[in-house]
mmCIF file of C-alpha atoms in Angstrom:
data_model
loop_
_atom_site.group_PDB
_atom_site.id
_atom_site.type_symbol
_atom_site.label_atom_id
_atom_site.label_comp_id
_atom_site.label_asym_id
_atom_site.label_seq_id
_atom_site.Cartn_x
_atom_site.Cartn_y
_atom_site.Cartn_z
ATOM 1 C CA UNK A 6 74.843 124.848 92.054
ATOM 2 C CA UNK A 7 78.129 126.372 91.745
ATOM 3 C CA UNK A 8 80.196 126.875 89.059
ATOM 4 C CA UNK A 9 81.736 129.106 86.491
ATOM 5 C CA UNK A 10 80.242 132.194 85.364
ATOM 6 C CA UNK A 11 79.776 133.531 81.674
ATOM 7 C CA UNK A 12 77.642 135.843 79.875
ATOM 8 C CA UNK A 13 78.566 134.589 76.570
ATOM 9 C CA UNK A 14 75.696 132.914 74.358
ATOM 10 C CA UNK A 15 78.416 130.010 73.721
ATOM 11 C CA UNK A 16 78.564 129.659 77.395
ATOM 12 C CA UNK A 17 82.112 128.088 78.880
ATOM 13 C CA UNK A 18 83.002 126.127 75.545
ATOM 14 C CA UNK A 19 85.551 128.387 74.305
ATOM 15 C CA UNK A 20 87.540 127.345 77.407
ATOM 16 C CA UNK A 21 86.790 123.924 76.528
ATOM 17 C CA UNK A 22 87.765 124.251 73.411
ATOM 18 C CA UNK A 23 90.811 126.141 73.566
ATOM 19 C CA UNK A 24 92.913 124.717 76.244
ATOM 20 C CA UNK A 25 94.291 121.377 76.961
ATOM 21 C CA UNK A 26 91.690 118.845 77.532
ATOM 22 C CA UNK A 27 90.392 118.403 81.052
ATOM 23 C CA UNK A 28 92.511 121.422 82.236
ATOM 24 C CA UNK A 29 89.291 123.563 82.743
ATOM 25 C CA UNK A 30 87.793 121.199 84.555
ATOM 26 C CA UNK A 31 90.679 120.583 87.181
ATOM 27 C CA UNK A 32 90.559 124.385 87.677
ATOM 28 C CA UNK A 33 86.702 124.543 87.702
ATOM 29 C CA UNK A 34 87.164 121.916 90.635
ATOM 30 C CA UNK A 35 89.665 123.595 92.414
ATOM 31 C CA UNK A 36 87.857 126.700 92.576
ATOM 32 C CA UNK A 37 84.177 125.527 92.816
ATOM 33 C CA UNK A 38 84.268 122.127 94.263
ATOM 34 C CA UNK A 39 83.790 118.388 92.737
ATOM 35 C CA UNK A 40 80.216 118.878 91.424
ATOM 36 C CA UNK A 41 79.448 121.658 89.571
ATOM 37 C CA UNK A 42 77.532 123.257 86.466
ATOM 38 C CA UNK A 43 79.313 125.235 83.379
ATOM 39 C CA UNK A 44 76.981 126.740 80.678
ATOM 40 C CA UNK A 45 77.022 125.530 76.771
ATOM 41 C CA UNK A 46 75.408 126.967 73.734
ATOM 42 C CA UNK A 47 72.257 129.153 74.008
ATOM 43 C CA UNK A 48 72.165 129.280 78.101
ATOM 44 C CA UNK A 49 71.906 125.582 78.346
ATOM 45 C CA UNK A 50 74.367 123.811 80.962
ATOM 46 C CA UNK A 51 75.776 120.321 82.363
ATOM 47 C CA UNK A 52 77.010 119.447 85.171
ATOM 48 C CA UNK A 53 80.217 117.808 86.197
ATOM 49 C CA UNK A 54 80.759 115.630 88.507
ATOM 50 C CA UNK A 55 84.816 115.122 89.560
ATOM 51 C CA UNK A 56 84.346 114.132 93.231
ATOM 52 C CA UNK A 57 85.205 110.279 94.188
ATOM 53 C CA UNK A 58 82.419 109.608 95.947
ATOM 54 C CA UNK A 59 79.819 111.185 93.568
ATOM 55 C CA UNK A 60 81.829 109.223 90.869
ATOM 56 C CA UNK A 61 81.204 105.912 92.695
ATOM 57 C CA UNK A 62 77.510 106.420 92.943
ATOM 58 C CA UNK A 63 76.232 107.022 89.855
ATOM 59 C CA UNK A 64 78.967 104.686 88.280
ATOM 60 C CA UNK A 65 78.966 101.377 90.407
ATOM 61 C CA UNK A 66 76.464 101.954 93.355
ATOM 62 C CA UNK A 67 73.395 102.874 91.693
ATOM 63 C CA UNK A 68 74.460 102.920 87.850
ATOM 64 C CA UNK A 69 71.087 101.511 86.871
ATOM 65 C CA UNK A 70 69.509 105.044 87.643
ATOM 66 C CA UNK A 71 71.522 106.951 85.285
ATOM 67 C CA UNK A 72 71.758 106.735 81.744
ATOM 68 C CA UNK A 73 73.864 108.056 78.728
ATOM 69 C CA UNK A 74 72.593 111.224 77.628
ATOM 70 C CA UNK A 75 70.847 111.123 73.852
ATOM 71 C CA UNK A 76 73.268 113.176 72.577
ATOM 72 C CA UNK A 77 76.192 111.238 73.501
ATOM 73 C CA UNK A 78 74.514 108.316 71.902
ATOM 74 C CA UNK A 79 73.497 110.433 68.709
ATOM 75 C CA UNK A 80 77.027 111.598 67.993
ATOM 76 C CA UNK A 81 78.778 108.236 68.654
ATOM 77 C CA UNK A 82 76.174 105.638 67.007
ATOM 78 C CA UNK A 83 77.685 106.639 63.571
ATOM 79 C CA UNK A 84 80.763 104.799 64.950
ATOM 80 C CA UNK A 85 80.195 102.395 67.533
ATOM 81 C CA UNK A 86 76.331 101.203 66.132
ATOM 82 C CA UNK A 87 74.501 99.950 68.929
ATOM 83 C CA UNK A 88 77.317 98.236 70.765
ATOM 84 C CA UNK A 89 78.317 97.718 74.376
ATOM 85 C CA UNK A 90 79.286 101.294 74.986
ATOM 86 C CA UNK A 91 76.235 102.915 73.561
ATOM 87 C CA UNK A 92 73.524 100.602 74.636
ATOM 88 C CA UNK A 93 71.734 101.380 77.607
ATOM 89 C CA UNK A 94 68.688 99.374 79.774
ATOM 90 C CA UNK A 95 67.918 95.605 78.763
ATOM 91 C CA UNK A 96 69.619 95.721 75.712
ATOM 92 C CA UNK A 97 73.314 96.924 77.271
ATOM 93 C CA UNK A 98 72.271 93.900 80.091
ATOM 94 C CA UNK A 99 71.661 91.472 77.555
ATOM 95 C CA UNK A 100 74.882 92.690 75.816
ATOM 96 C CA UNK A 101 76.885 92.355 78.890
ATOM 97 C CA UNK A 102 75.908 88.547 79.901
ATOM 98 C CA UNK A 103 76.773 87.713 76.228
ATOM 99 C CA UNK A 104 80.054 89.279 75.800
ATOM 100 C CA UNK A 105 81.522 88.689 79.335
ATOM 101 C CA UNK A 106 82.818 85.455 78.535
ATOM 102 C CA UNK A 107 84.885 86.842 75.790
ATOM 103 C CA UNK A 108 86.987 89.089 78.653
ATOM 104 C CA UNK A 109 87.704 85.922 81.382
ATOM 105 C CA UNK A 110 91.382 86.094 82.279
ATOM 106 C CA UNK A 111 91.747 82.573 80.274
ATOM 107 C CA UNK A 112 91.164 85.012 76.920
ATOM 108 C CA UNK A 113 93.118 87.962 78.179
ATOM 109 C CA UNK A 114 95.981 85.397 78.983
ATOM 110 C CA UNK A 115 96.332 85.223 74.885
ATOM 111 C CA UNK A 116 97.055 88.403 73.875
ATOM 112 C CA UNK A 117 99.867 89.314 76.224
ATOM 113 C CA UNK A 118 102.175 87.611 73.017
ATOM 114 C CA UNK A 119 100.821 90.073 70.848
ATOM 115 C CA UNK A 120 101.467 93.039 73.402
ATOM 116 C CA UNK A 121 104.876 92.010 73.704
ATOM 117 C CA UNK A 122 105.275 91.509 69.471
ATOM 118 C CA UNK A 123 104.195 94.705 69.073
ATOM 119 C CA UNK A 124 105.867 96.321 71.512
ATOM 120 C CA UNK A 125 109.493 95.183 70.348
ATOM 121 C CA UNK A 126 109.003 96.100 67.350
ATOM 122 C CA UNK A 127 107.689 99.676 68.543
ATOM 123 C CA UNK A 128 110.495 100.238 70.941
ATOM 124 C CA UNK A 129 113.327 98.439 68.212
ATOM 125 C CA UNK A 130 112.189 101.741 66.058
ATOM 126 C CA UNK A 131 112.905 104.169 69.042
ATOM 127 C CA UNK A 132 116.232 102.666 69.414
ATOM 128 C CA UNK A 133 117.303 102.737 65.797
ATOM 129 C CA UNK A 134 116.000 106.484 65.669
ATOM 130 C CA UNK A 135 117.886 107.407 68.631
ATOM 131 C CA UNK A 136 121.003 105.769 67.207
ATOM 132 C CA UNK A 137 120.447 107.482 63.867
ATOM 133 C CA UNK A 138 120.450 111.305 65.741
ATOM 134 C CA UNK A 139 123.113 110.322 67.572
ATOM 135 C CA UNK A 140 125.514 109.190 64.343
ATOM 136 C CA UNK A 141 124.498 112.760 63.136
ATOM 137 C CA UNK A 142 125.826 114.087 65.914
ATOM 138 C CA UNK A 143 122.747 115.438 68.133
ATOM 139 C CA UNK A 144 122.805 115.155 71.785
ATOM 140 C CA UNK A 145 118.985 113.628 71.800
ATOM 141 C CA UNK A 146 116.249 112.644 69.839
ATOM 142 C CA UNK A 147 113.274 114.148 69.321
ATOM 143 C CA UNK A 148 109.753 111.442 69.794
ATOM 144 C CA UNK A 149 106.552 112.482 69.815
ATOM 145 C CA UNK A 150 105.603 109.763 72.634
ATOM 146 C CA UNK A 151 101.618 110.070 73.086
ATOM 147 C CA UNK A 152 101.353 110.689 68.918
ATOM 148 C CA UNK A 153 103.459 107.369 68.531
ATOM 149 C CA UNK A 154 102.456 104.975 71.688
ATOM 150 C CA UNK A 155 98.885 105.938 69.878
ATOM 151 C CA UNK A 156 99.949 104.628 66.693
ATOM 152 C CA UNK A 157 101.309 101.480 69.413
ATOM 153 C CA UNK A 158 97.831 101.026 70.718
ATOM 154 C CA UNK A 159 96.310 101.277 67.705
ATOM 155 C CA UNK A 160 98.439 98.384 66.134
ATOM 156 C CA UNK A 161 97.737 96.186 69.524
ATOM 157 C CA UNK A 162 93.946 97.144 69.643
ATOM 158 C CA UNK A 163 93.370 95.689 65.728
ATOM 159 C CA UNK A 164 95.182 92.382 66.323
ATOM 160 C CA UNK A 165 93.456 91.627 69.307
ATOM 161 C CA UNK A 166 90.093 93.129 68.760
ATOM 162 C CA UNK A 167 90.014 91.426 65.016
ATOM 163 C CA UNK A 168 92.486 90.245 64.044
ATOM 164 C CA UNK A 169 94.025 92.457 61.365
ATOM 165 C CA UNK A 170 97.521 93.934 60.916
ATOM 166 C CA UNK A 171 96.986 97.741 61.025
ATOM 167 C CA UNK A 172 100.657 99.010 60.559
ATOM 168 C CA UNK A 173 100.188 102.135 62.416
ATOM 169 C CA UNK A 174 103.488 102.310 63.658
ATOM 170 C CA UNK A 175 105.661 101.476 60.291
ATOM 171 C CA UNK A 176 103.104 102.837 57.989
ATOM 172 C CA UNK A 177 101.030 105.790 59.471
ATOM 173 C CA UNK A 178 99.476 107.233 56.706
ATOM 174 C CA UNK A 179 97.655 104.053 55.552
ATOM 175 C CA UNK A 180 94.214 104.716 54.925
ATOM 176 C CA UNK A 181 92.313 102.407 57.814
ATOM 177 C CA UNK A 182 94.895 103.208 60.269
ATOM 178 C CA UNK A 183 94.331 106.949 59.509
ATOM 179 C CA UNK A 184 91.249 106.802 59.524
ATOM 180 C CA UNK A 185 91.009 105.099 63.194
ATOM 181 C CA UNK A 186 93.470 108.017 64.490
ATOM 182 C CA UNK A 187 91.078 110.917 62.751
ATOM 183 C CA UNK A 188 87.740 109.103 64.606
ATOM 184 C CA UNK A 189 89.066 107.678 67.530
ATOM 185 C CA UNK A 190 91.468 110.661 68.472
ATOM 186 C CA UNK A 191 88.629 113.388 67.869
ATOM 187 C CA UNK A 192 90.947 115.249 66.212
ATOM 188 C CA UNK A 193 89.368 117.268 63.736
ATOM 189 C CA UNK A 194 86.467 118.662 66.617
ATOM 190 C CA UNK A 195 85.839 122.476 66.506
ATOM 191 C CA UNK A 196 83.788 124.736 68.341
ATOM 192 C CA UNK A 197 81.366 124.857 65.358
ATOM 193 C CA UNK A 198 80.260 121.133 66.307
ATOM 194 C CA UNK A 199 78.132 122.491 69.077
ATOM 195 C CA UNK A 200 76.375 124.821 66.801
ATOM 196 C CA UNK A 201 72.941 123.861 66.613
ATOM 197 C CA UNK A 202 72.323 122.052 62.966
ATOM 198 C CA UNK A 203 75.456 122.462 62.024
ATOM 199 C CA UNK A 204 76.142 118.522 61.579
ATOM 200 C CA UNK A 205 73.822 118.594 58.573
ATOM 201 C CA UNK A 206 75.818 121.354 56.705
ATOM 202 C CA UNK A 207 77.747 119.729 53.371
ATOM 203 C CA UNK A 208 81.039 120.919 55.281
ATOM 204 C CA UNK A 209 84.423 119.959 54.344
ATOM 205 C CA UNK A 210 84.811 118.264 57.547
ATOM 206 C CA UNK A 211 81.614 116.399 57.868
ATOM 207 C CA UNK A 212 82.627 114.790 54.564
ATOM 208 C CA UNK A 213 86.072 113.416 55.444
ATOM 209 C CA UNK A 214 84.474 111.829 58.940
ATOM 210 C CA UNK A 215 81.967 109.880 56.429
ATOM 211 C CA UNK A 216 85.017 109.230 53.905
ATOM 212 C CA UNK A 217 86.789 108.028 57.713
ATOM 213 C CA UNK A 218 84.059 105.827 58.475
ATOM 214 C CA UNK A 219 83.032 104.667 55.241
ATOM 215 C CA UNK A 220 86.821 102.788 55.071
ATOM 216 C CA UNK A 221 86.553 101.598 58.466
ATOM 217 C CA UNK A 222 83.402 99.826 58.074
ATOM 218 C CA UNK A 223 84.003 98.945 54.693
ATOM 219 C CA UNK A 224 87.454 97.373 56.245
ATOM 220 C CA UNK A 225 85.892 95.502 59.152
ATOM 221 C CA UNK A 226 83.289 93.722 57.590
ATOM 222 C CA UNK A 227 85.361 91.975 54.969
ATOM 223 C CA UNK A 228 87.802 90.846 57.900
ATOM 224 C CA UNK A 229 84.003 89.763 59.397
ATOM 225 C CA UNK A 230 83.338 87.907 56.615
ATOM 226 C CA UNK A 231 86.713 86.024 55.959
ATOM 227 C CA UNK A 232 86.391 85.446 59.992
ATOM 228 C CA UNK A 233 82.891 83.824 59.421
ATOM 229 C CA UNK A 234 84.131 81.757 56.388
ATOM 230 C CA UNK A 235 87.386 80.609 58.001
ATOM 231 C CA UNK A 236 85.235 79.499 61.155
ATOM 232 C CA UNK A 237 83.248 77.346 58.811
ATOM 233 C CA UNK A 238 86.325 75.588 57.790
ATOM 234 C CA UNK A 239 87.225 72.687 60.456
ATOM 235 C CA UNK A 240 91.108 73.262 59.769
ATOM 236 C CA UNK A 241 91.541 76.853 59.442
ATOM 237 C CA UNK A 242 92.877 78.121 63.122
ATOM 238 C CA UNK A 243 91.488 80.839 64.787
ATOM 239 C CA UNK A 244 93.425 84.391 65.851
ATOM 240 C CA UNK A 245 92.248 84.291 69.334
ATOM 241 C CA UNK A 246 91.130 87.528 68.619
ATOM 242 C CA UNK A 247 87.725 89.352 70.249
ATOM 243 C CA UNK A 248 86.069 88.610 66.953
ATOM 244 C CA UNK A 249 87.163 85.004 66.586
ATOM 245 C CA UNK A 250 85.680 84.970 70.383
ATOM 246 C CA UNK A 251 82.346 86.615 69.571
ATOM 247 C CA UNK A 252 81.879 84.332 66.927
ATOM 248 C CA UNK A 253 81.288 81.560 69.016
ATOM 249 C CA UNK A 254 79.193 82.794 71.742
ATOM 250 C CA UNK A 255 75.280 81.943 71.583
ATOM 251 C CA UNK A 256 72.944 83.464 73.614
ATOM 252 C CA UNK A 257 71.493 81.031 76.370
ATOM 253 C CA UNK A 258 68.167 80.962 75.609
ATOM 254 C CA UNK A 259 67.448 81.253 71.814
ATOM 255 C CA UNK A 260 71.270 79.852 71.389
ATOM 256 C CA UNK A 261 71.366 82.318 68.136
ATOM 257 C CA UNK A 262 74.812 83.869 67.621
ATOM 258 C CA UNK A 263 75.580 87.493 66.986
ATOM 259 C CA UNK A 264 74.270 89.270 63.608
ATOM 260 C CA UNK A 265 77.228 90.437 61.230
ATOM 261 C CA UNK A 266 76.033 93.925 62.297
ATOM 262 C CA UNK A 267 76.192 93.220 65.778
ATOM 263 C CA UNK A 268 80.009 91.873 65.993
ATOM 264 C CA UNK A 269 81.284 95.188 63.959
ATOM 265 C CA UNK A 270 79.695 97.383 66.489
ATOM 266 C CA UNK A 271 81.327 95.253 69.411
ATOM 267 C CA UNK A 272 84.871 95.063 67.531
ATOM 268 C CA UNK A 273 84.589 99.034 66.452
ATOM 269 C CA UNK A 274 83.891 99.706 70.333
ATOM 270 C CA UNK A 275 86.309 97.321 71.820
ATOM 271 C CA UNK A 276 89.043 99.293 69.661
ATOM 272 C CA UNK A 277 87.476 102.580 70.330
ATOM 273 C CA UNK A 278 87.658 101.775 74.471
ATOM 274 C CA UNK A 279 91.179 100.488 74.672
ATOM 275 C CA UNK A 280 92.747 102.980 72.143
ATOM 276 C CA UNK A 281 93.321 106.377 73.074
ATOM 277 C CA UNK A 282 92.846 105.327 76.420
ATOM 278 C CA UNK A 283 95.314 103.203 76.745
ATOM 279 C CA UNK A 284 97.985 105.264 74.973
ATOM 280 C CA UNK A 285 96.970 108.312 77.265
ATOM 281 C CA UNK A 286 97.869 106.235 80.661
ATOM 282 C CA UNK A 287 101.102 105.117 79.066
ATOM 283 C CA UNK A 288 102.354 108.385 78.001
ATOM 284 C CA UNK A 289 100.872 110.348 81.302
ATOM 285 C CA UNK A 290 102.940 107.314 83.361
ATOM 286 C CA UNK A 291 106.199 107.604 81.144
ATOM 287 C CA UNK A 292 105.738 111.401 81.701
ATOM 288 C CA UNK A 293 105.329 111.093 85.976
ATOM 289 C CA UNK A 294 108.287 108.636 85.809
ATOM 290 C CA UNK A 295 110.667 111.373 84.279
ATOM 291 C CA UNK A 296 109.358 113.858 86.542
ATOM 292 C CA UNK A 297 111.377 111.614 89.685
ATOM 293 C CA UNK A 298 114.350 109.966 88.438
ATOM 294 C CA UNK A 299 114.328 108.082 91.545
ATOM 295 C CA UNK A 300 111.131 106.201 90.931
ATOM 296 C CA UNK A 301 111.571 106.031 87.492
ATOM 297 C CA UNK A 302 115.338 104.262 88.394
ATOM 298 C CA UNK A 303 112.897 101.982 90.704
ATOM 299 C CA UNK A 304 110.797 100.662 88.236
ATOM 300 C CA UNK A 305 113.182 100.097 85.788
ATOM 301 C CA UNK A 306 115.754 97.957 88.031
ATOM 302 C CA UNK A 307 112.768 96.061 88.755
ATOM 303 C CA UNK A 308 111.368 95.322 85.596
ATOM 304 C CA UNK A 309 115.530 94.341 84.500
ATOM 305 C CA UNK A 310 115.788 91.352 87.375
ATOM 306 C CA UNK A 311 112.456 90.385 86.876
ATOM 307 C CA UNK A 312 112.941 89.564 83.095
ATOM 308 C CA UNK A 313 116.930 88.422 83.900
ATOM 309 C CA UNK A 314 115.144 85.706 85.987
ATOM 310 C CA UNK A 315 112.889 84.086 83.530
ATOM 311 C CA UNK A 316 116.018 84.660 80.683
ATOM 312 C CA UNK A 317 114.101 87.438 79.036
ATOM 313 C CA UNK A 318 110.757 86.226 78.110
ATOM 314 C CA UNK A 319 107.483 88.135 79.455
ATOM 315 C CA UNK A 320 104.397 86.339 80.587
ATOM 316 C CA UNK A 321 101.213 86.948 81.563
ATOM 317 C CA UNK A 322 102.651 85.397 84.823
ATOM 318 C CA UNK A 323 105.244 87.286 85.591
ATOM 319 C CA UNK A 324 102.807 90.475 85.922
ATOM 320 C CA UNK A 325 102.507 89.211 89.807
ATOM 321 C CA UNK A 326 106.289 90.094 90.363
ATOM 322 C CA UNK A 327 106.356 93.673 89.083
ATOM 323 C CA UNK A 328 105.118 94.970 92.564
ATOM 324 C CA UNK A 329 106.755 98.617 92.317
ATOM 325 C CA UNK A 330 105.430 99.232 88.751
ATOM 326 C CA UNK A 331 102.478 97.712 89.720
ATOM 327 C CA UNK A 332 102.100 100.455 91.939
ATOM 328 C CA UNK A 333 103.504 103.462 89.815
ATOM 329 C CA UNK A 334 100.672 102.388 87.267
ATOM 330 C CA UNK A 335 98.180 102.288 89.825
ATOM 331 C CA UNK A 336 99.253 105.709 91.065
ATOM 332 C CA UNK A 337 99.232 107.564 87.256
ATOM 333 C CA UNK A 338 95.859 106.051 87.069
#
């Protein structure tokens, strides 16, 4: 199989390591093809697969044939537990007929308001910042997009996934929403990660991941448990949130609902899914939009009259009439 070549014993993961994320595999692509192998640690290898087709099968056509890799499962189960994105076999089916209802359109439909709420308030601070520069008399201001639509995302992600008002965005350095960015973001990963037993070593960084996760967990189970009590209660109202939604499913057959344990490790991968993700399409589009001021001039005109027509107020409605940034999104993707 081809690939690139090293004689190092740490195989191709100092390029990994070293360079902007995904860049050596676009040029590993470009030079060897859509599938190939790159060495690891110790002569061991993986191979990756980048061409559409390939992509399709194992992910959609015959998914059922390939499963996640131990390791993968090892290093995120500290996280995630045994949710949706970690399970594999019988118990990620069963998982996925229970949950499903909880991501109908009817559900999604609720949480536009909080997209919008948040998003006001994100892009109110952006316009008082750039005001401030300007008063002290520089030509622009200086934003850290990705680093701050995370923070966005973040804020988003906890409302709807639980319920909970994070503050990333006017307080950053809170504790829980800190914590999120460090395990979420993968920030703190070295090259010493793929050492071979280094994970048990008492190192400096092992201990602030289990600090990390200790307040996350710690966190989202007493939100669980107020959710639980305050479902209990006939008139306390609900948050429409993923967790207010998981609370009420029962399974079909034994009708038993999910296990304290279970809803943290849906929540915790819910947020972990539609995180960094999310805030990586929206900074990569906003980035392709200022490379052609033409398109970006486009989609902006477009987005104006469409709001101007229903006086201002986004719905989940209106998402129908955004045609040309329906297709700039589609084509960043």
């Amino acid at each position: 199989m081809p690939g690139p070549k090293t004689w190092s014993l740490t195989g191709n993961l100092g390029e990994i390591i070293r360079e902007q994320p995904v860049d050596p595999y676009l040029r590993w692509c470009n030079k060897h093809g859509g599938i190939l192998r790159y060495n690891r640690l110790f002569g061991t290898y993986r191979v990756a697969v980048m061409d559409p087709d390939a992509i399709k099968h194992i992910l959609v056509t015959h998914c059922s044939r390939y499963t996640k890799p131990s390791s993968f499962r090892k290093n995120l189960k500290p996280l995630l537990g045994n949710g949706l994105f970690t399970a594999v076999g019988k118990e990620h089916a069963h998982q996925k007929k229970l949950i499903n209802p909880a991501f109908k359109y009817t559900k999604l439909k609720g949480m536009v308001s909080t997209f919008e709420k948040y998003t006001q308030q994100f892009t109110t601070l952006w316009h008082e910042k750039i005001d401030e520069d300007a008063k002290n008399g520089q030509e622009y201001a200086e934003i850290f997009v990705h680093e701050e639509l995370s923070r966005l995302t973040l804020d988003i992600i906890c409302q709807c996934a639980f319920g909970y008002e994070c503050n990333a965005v006017s307080n950053p350095d809170e504790a829980f929403s800190d914590s999120l960015q460090a395990m979420f973001s993968a920030r703190d990963i070295s090259w010493k990660d793929f050492l071979p037993l280094y994970s048990y070593l008492p190192t400096k960084a092992k201990a602030k991941r289990e600090r990390c996760l200790s307040i996350i967990r710690n966190r989202v189970y007493e939100v669980i448990d107020e959710r639980i009590r305050a479902a209990q209660d006939e008139n306390s109202e609900t948050s429409g949130s993923l967790l207010d939604i998981l609370l009420s499913l029962r399974d079909e057959e034994s009708n038993q609902g999910l296990s304290k344990e279970e809803l943290y490790d849906q929540v915790v991968t819910f947020m972990f899914a539609g995180h960094e993700t999310t805030s990586v399409a929206i900074a990569w589009t906003l980035y392709a939009l200022a490379q052609d001021q033409d398109i970006q001039s486009k989609a902006r005109d477009e987005i104006r009259k469409v709001l101007k027509n229903h006086n201002g107020k986004f719905t989940w409605d209106l998402l129908d009439e955004f045609v040309y940034l329906n297709k700039v999104i589609k084509e960043s993707l």
